[in-house]
C-alpha cells in the first residue's frame, strides 16, 4: 500500500516534484532597471567617450534563458533553454545604444571608433533575433566605407635612372 501511495504521489507531482531535487547554482538574472537607466543615459549623452563607457555596461549582459534540468537534456534537441520573461530585451537595448554611440562617433569624425562599434553590433548581435539592428549597422558601415578618402602613396621606382 505504501508503494502505491508513493507512486501516486510521484505521478501527481509530475515534473515539478523532480525539479525540486535539482537546485540551480546559477547567479540570479541581472535586474533590468540599471540597464534601462544606462539606455536612457545613452539616449541623452553626446560625449563620445561617455557613450563608449555606457556601451561597455551592456557587454556582460547575456539573456540566454533558464537551462532545463539535466534529466530533460537526455531528450536531445527537443529540449531548449527557456527565454527570460522580461518586458525589455537587454540585448536590444545594448544594440540600440551601440548604434547610437557609433552614430555620434561618426558625426564627431571618430571614424575608426565608429567603424569598430558598428562591427561590434555585427559580431555580437547577428546570431540573435535582432536583425533590425544588424541591418542598420551594415548600412551605416557601408556608408562609412564610402566616406573614407583614398590615400595615394608615391613610391618611386628604384629601377628607373635619375
PDB file of C-alpha atoms in Angstrom:
ATOM      1  CA  UNK A   1       0.000   0.000   0.000  1.00  0.00           C
ATOM      2  CA  UNK A   2       2.894   2.369   0.761  1.00  0.00           C
ATOM      3  CA  UNK A   3       4.353   1.763  -2.699  1.00  0.00           C
ATOM      4  CA  UNK A   4       1.075   2.678  -4.324  1.00  0.00           C
ATOM      5  CA  UNK A   5       0.849   5.891  -2.301  1.00  0.00           C
ATOM      6  CA  UNK A   6       4.465   6.807  -3.217  1.00  0.00           C
ATOM      7  CA  UNK A   7       3.873   6.055  -6.878  1.00  0.00           C
ATOM      8  CA  UNK A   8       0.632   8.012  -6.849  1.00  0.00           C
ATOM      9  CA  UNK A   9       2.398  10.981  -5.204  1.00  0.00           C
ATOM     10  CA  UNK A  10       5.161  10.950  -7.796  1.00  0.00           C
ATOM     11  CA  UNK A  11       2.669  10.803 -10.646  1.00  0.00           C
ATOM     12  CA  UNK A  12       0.629  13.692  -9.256  1.00  0.00           C
ATOM     13  CA  UNK A  13       3.647  15.892  -8.560  1.00  0.00           C
ATOM     14  CA  UNK A  14       4.984  15.405 -12.106  1.00  0.00           C
ATOM     15  CA  UNK A  15       7.962  17.395 -13.338  1.00  0.00           C
ATOM     16  CA  UNK A  16       7.595  19.977 -10.594  1.00  0.00           C
ATOM     17  CA  UNK A  17       8.456  17.470  -7.909  1.00  0.00           C
ATOM     18  CA  UNK A  18      11.570  16.261  -9.713  1.00  0.00           C
ATOM     19  CA  UNK A  19      12.904  19.768 -10.288  1.00  0.00           C
ATOM     20  CA  UNK A  20      12.872  20.379  -6.527  1.00  0.00           C
ATOM     21  CA  UNK A  21      15.624  17.808  -6.209  1.00  0.00           C
ATOM     22  CA  UNK A  22      17.884  19.785  -8.526  1.00  0.00           C
ATOM     23  CA  UNK A  23      18.954  23.183  -7.271  1.00  0.00           C
ATOM     24  CA  UNK A  24      20.488  25.507  -9.798  1.00  0.00           C
ATOM     25  CA  UNK A  25      23.689  27.221  -8.806  1.00  0.00           C
ATOM     26  CA  UNK A  26      23.479  29.910 -11.460  1.00  0.00           C
ATOM     27  CA  UNK A  27      23.511  33.544 -10.474  1.00  0.00           C
ATOM     28  CA  UNK A  28      20.173  35.328 -10.489  1.00  0.00           C
ATOM     29  CA  UNK A  29      19.479  37.325 -13.645  1.00  0.00           C
ATOM     30  CA  UNK A  30      20.692  40.894 -13.660  1.00  0.00           C
ATOM     31  CA  UNK A  31      17.984  43.402 -12.838  1.00  0.00           C
ATOM     32  CA  UNK A  32      16.647  45.308 -15.809  1.00  0.00           C
ATOM     33  CA  UNK A  33      16.319  48.745 -14.187  1.00  0.00           C
ATOM     34  CA  UNK A  34      20.063  49.578 -14.171  1.00  0.00           C
ATOM     35  CA  UNK A  35      20.195  48.598 -17.841  1.00  0.00           C
ATOM     36  CA  UNK A  36      17.190  50.773 -18.603  1.00  0.00           C
ATOM     37  CA  UNK A  37      18.845  53.715 -16.816  1.00  0.00           C
ATOM     38  CA  UNK A  38      22.022  53.131 -18.824  1.00  0.00           C
ATOM     39  CA  UNK A  39      19.961  53.108 -22.011  1.00  0.00           C
ATOM     40  CA  UNK A  40      18.313  56.405 -21.024  1.00  0.00           C
ATOM     41  CA  UNK A  41      21.779  57.876 -20.401  1.00  0.00           C
ATOM     42  CA  UNK A  42      22.846  56.581 -23.800  1.00  0.00           C
ATOM     43  CA  UNK A  43      19.983  58.426 -25.476  1.00  0.00           C
ATOM     44  CA  UNK A  44      20.831  61.691 -23.718  1.00  0.00           C
ATOM     45  CA  UNK A  45      24.636  61.622 -23.906  1.00  0.00           C
ATOM     46  CA  UNK A  46      26.513  63.492 -26.611  1.00  0.00           C
ATOM     47  CA  UNK A  47      30.105  62.954 -25.494  1.00  0.00           C
ATOM     48  CA  UNK A  48      31.692  60.096 -27.493  1.00  0.00           C
ATOM     49  CA  UNK A  49      33.834  58.924 -24.579  1.00  0.00           C
ATOM     50  CA  UNK A  50      30.844  58.820 -22.229  1.00  0.00           C
ATOM     51  CA  UNK A  51      28.922  56.826 -24.822  1.00  0.00           C
ATOM     52  CA  UNK A  52      31.798  54.354 -25.124  1.00  0.00           C
ATOM     53  CA  UNK A  53      31.653  53.776 -21.365  1.00  0.00           C
ATOM     54  CA  UNK A  54      27.884  53.296 -21.459  1.00  0.00           C
ATOM     55  CA  UNK A  55      28.192  50.743 -24.284  1.00  0.00           C
ATOM     56  CA  UNK A  56      30.615  48.747 -22.136  1.00  0.00           C
ATOM     57  CA  UNK A  57      27.915  48.373 -19.456  1.00  0.00           C
ATOM     58  CA  UNK A  58      25.837  46.283 -21.850  1.00  0.00           C
ATOM     59  CA  UNK A  59      28.722  43.930 -22.681  1.00  0.00           C
ATOM     60  CA  UNK A  60      28.336  41.464 -19.767  1.00  0.00           C
ATOM     61  CA  UNK A  61      24.565  41.147 -20.229  1.00  0.00           C
ATOM     62  CA  UNK A  62      23.581  37.768 -21.597  1.00  0.00           C
ATOM     63  CA  UNK A  63      19.956  36.729 -21.954  1.00  0.00           C
ATOM     64  CA  UNK A  64      20.225  33.054 -22.714  1.00  0.00           C
ATOM     65  CA  UNK A  65      17.333  31.990 -20.550  1.00  0.00           C
ATOM     66  CA  UNK A  66      16.904  29.256 -17.993  1.00  0.00           C
ATOM     67  CA  UNK A  67      18.570  25.940 -18.678  1.00  0.00           C
ATOM     68  CA  UNK A  68      16.402  22.822 -18.469  1.00  0.00           C
ATOM     69  CA  UNK A  69      17.148  20.233 -15.762  1.00  0.00           C
ATOM     70  CA  UNK A  70      19.796  17.653 -16.580  1.00  0.00           C
ATOM     71  CA  UNK A  71      17.319  14.761 -16.736  1.00  0.00           C
ATOM     72  CA  UNK A  72      15.463  16.570 -19.551  1.00  0.00           C
ATOM     73  CA  UNK A  73      18.632  17.133 -21.597  1.00  0.00           C
ATOM     74  CA  UNK A  74      18.664  13.408 -22.348  1.00  0.00           C
ATOM     75  CA  UNK A  75      15.806  14.040 -24.784  1.00  0.00           C
ATOM     76  CA  UNK A  76      18.281  15.715 -27.131  1.00  0.00           C
ATOM     77  CA  UNK A  77      17.462  18.566 -29.476  1.00  0.00           C
ATOM     78  CA  UNK A  78      13.803  18.604 -28.443  1.00  0.00           C
ATOM     79  CA  UNK A  79      14.715  20.436 -25.235  1.00  0.00           C
ATOM     80  CA  UNK A  80      15.901  24.050 -25.415  1.00  0.00           C
ATOM     81  CA  UNK A  81      16.573  26.881 -22.993  1.00  0.00           C
ATOM     82  CA  UNK A  82      13.505  28.781 -21.879  1.00  0.00           C
ATOM     83  CA  UNK A  83      13.603  32.505 -22.725  1.00  0.00           C
ATOM     84  CA  UNK A  84      13.761  35.062 -19.944  1.00  0.00           C
ATOM     85  CA  UNK A  85      10.476  36.716 -19.254  1.00  0.00           C
ATOM     86  CA  UNK A  86      11.238  40.436 -19.211  1.00  0.00           C
ATOM     87  CA  UNK A  87       9.341  43.302 -20.726  1.00  0.00           C
ATOM     88  CA  UNK A  88      12.511  44.796 -22.188  1.00  0.00           C
ATOM     89  CA  UNK A  89      15.124  42.854 -24.141  1.00  0.00           C
ATOM     90  CA  UNK A  90      18.549  43.718 -22.693  1.00  0.00           C
ATOM     91  CA  UNK A  91      20.235  42.667 -25.931  1.00  0.00           C
ATOM     92  CA  UNK A  92      18.073  45.080 -27.946  1.00  0.00           C
ATOM     93  CA  UNK A  93      18.950  47.885 -25.526  1.00  0.00           C
ATOM     94  CA  UNK A  94      22.631  47.137 -25.967  1.00  0.00           C
ATOM     95  CA  UNK A  95      22.372  47.003 -29.758  1.00  0.00           C
ATOM     96  CA  UNK A  96      20.421  50.271 -29.925  1.00  0.00           C
ATOM     97  CA  UNK A  97      22.852  52.035 -27.605  1.00  0.00           C
ATOM     98  CA  UNK A  98      25.842  50.764 -29.569  1.00  0.00           C
ATOM     99  CA  UNK A  99      24.307  52.015 -32.828  1.00  0.00           C
ATOM    100  CA  UNK A 100      23.660  55.426 -31.310  1.00  0.00           C
ATOM    101  CA  UNK A 101      27.183  55.631 -29.925  1.00  0.00           C
ATOM    102  CA  UNK A 102      28.599  54.720 -33.336  1.00  0.00           C
ATOM    103  CA  UNK A 103      26.471  57.410 -34.972  1.00  0.00           C
ATOM    104  CA  UNK A 104      27.695  60.048 -32.534  1.00  0.00           C
ATOM    105  CA  UNK A 105      31.280  58.913 -33.077  1.00  0.00           C
ATOM    106  CA  UNK A 106      30.828  59.196 -36.847  1.00  0.00           C
ATOM    107  CA  UNK A 107      29.388  62.719 -36.511  1.00  0.00           C
ATOM    108  CA  UNK A 108      32.355  63.691 -34.328  1.00  0.00           C
ATOM    109  CA  UNK A 109      34.723  62.415 -37.059  1.00  0.00           C
ATOM    110  CA  UNK A 110      35.965  59.458 -34.960  1.00  0.00           C
ATOM    111  CA  UNK A 111      35.670  57.092 -37.916  1.00  0.00           C
ATOM    112  CA  UNK A 112      37.790  54.165 -36.630  1.00  0.00           C
ATOM    113  CA  UNK A 113      35.856  54.111 -33.355  1.00  0.00           C
ATOM    114  CA  UNK A 114      32.512  54.329 -35.154  1.00  0.00           C
ATOM    115  CA  UNK A 115      33.526  51.522 -37.506  1.00  0.00           C
ATOM    116  CA  UNK A 116      34.563  49.378 -34.525  1.00  0.00           C
ATOM    117  CA  UNK A 117      31.207  49.940 -32.828  1.00  0.00           C
ATOM    118  CA  UNK A 118      29.260  49.051 -35.966  1.00  0.00           C
ATOM    119  CA  UNK A 119      31.334  45.909 -36.333  1.00  0.00           C
ATOM    120  CA  UNK A 120      30.633  45.117 -32.669  1.00  0.00           C
ATOM    121  CA  UNK A 121      26.913  45.140 -33.454  1.00  0.00           C
ATOM    122  CA  UNK A 122      27.511  42.758 -36.359  1.00  0.00           C
ATOM    123  CA  UNK A 123      29.659  40.424 -34.278  1.00  0.00           C
ATOM    124  CA  UNK A 124      27.689  40.416 -31.070  1.00  0.00           C
ATOM    125  CA  UNK A 125      24.050  40.642 -32.144  1.00  0.00           C
ATOM    126  CA  UNK A 126      23.915  38.859 -35.512  1.00  0.00           C
ATOM    127  CA  UNK A 127      23.164  35.405 -34.095  1.00  0.00           C
ATOM    128  CA  UNK A 128      20.087  36.568 -32.219  1.00  0.00           C
ATOM    129  CA  UNK A 129      16.679  37.834 -33.344  1.00  0.00           C
ATOM    130  CA  UNK A 130      17.929  41.396 -33.711  1.00  0.00           C
ATOM    131  CA  UNK A 131      18.056  41.652 -37.493  1.00  0.00           C
ATOM    132  CA  UNK A 132      16.800  45.250 -37.449  1.00  0.00           C
ATOM    133  CA  UNK A 133      19.899  46.448 -35.589  1.00  0.00           C
ATOM    134  CA  UNK A 134      22.243  44.292 -37.660  1.00  0.00           C
ATOM    135  CA  UNK A 135      20.789  45.691 -40.902  1.00  0.00           C
ATOM    136  CA  UNK A 136      21.176  49.252 -39.631  1.00  0.00           C
ATOM    137  CA  UNK A 137      24.793  48.542 -38.656  1.00  0.00           C
ATOM    138  CA  UNK A 138      25.532  47.062 -42.103  1.00  0.00           C
ATOM    139  CA  UNK A 139      24.022  50.077 -43.860  1.00  0.00           C
ATOM    140  CA  UNK A 140      25.911  52.526 -41.661  1.00  0.00           C
ATOM    141  CA  UNK A 141      29.145  50.601 -42.087  1.00  0.00           C
ATOM    142  CA  UNK A 142      28.726  50.699 -45.873  1.00  0.00           C
ATOM    143  CA  UNK A 143      28.173  54.473 -45.622  1.00  0.00           C
ATOM    144  CA  UNK A 144      31.335  54.846 -43.568  1.00  0.00           C
ATOM    145  CA  UNK A 145      33.381  52.914 -46.102  1.00  0.00           C
ATOM    146  CA  UNK A 146      32.169  55.203 -48.883  1.00  0.00           C
ATOM    147  CA  UNK A 147      33.193  58.287 -46.930  1.00  0.00           C
ATOM    148  CA  UNK A 148      36.804  57.235 -46.323  1.00  0.00           C
ATOM    149  CA  UNK A 149      39.174  59.204 -48.511  1.00  0.00           C
ATOM    150  CA  UNK A 150      41.504  57.356 -50.805  1.00  0.00           C
ATOM    151  CA  UNK A 151      45.142  57.512 -49.826  1.00  0.00           C
ATOM    152  CA  UNK A 152      47.649  57.625 -52.632  1.00  0.00           C
ATOM    153  CA  UNK A 153      51.267  56.994 -51.815  1.00  0.00           C
ATOM    154  CA  UNK A 154      54.075  57.816 -54.184  1.00  0.00           C
ATOM    155  CA  UNK A 155      56.775  55.193 -54.281  1.00  0.00           C
ATOM    156  CA  UNK A 156      59.471  55.974 -56.806  1.00  0.00           C
ATOM    157  CA  UNK A 157      60.659  53.043 -58.819  1.00  0.00           C
ATOM    158  CA  UNK A 158      64.259  52.436 -57.885  1.00  0.00           C
ATOM    159  CA  UNK A 159      64.979  50.740 -61.188  1.00  0.00           C
ATOM    160  CA  UNK A 160      64.474  53.936 -63.207  1.00  0.00           C
ATOM    161  CA  UNK A 161      67.594  56.067 -63.654  1.00  0.00           C
ATOM    162  CA  UNK A 162      67.632  59.510 -62.153  1.00  0.00           C
TER     163      UNK A 162
END
